[in-house]
Amino acid sequence: MTDPYPQPQTAEVRMRMPLNYGTSSADLQSRWDYVIVFPNPPKQVIEVSDERDTIIKRLRAAGLRLRLFYSVGKELVFCKIRAPEELMRREAEFLKMHLQLDPAELRRASFNGIPEYGIAPFPIRDVKQTYRYSPFDYIFAPYFQARDLEHFYMKKGANDSLFASTDRIALIEHIITNHQTGAGCDIDRLVYEEIIVESYPLHEEDEKMALKESWIVWNTSPMNQPFDRICKYFGVKVSLYFLYLGHYTKWLLYPTLMGIVTGTLSYTIPRSDYQAVFAYISPFFGAFMTIWMTIYLENWKRLNSRETLRWGTAHFTETAQLRPQFYGERIPSPINGKSTRYFPPREKLKRVAYSWVVISFLILIVFVIVS
């Protein structure tokens, strides 16, 4: 049986034959999640082609499936990427990715226990219906590849996949960049060094159209947007942005109405009574805005806490990555011992001072010209 994903030819061989990476017919019908765009330099430029070959080999060695093709003008090479379910599960376990647990399975385990793990029944009931959600709703836990625990995880993706669109893209990006178990490609650095042109996730057409039909509706109020679907398709950051936008728009209605009342009064009263009337209205309006601002902010805090609980990001932390433009001396990190870049504070201060001198000089020139 021939390998449907043969190794790419070297740059020297490609100078004599067309681009052919052996994509099977099954892959043409599969879902592709990510794209890396390579430049397609002239045949004489061997170095860029070698870099491209190396990246492709590393992506394939990491277990990713690829499909490569030229752009219309053959100035670019597109590399579509997808990951098998088993590879994503392995990466999710490596990352200890938090996935939502199935409430029905949790309830069943609560009343029956898990004998194989020595866990006795622990029935939990909200007898008085005190809370909006049951004790088993929106529980997230790290993923483990254990066959007897598999049924506890909620299936959010297509074809009974555990991973939603954003989860798939996050896992594929980590496989591409991870040096331990993945391809170890620093995408930002590769873009900065112009080895690749761009990288981006692909839309899933069915999910996109379903989201569009439920979202872009003329009579939808700001707080009735499909935030859960937005979160599932675009991620928590985008969903929180539109949640805040909807909350802000909704709450602006109250000062708008108060402003209309105040403006109407200003047109109905005689000009001679302006000072006397607005001596009372202005403090009242200021007090109203102060109270409105406090309630608006506290309501947002409550809404934000509730939605981050539902979306599993209540205790989320984000690790900052070094920009490719940042350079300095390579030293072991005093925190975890890993290699990191160090830039001397004194050198930084010198450069900042030099920048301010130049900026001040340019501002002075503007003042001289204007005056």
mmCIF file of C-alpha atoms in Angstrom, residues 46 86 96 106 124 148 167 202-203 228-229 262 267 276 279 285 292 309 340 347 359 371:
data_model
loop_
_atom_site.group_PDB
_atom_site.id
_atom_site.type_symbol
_atom_site.label_atom_id
_atom_site.label_comp_id
_atom_site.label_asym_id
_atom_site.label_seq_id
_atom_site.Cartn_x
_atom_site.Cartn_y
_atom_site.Cartn_z
ATOM 1 C CA ILE A 46 17.226 26.930 -2.856
ATOM 2 C CA GLU A 86 -6.304 10.595 18.591
ATOM 3 C CA LYS A 96 -4.130 19.089 30.746
ATOM 4 C CA LEU A 106 -21.831 13.318 36.720
ATOM 5 C CA ILE A 124 -25.942 16.027 45.783
ATOM 6 C CA ASP A 148 -13.411 4.153 31.576
ATOM 7 C CA ASP A 167 -10.391 23.630 20.837
ATOM 8 C CA LEU A 202 -10.039 28.103 8.482
ATOM 9 C CA HIS A 203 -13.780 28.616 8.778
ATOM 10 C CA ASP A 228 -22.623 30.458 23.534
ATOM 11 C CA ARG A 229 -22.362 29.835 19.802
ATOM 12 C CA THR A 262 -33.712 66.647 30.533
ATOM 13 C CA TYR A 267 -37.145 73.284 25.462
ATOM 14 C CA ALA A 276 -33.578 78.306 38.731
ATOM 15 C CA ALA A 279 -30.089 74.438 39.734
ATOM 16 C CA PHE A 285 -28.830 64.252 36.847
ATOM 17 C CA TRP A 292 -26.155 54.341 37.193
ATOM 18 C CA LEU A 309 -17.925 30.084 34.945
ATOM 19 C CA THR A 340 15.083 32.890 27.867
ATOM 20 C CA GLU A 347 20.705 49.538 28.041
ATOM 21 C CA ILE A 359 10.913 63.139 20.306
ATOM 22 C CA SER A 371 5.078 80.081 16.321
#
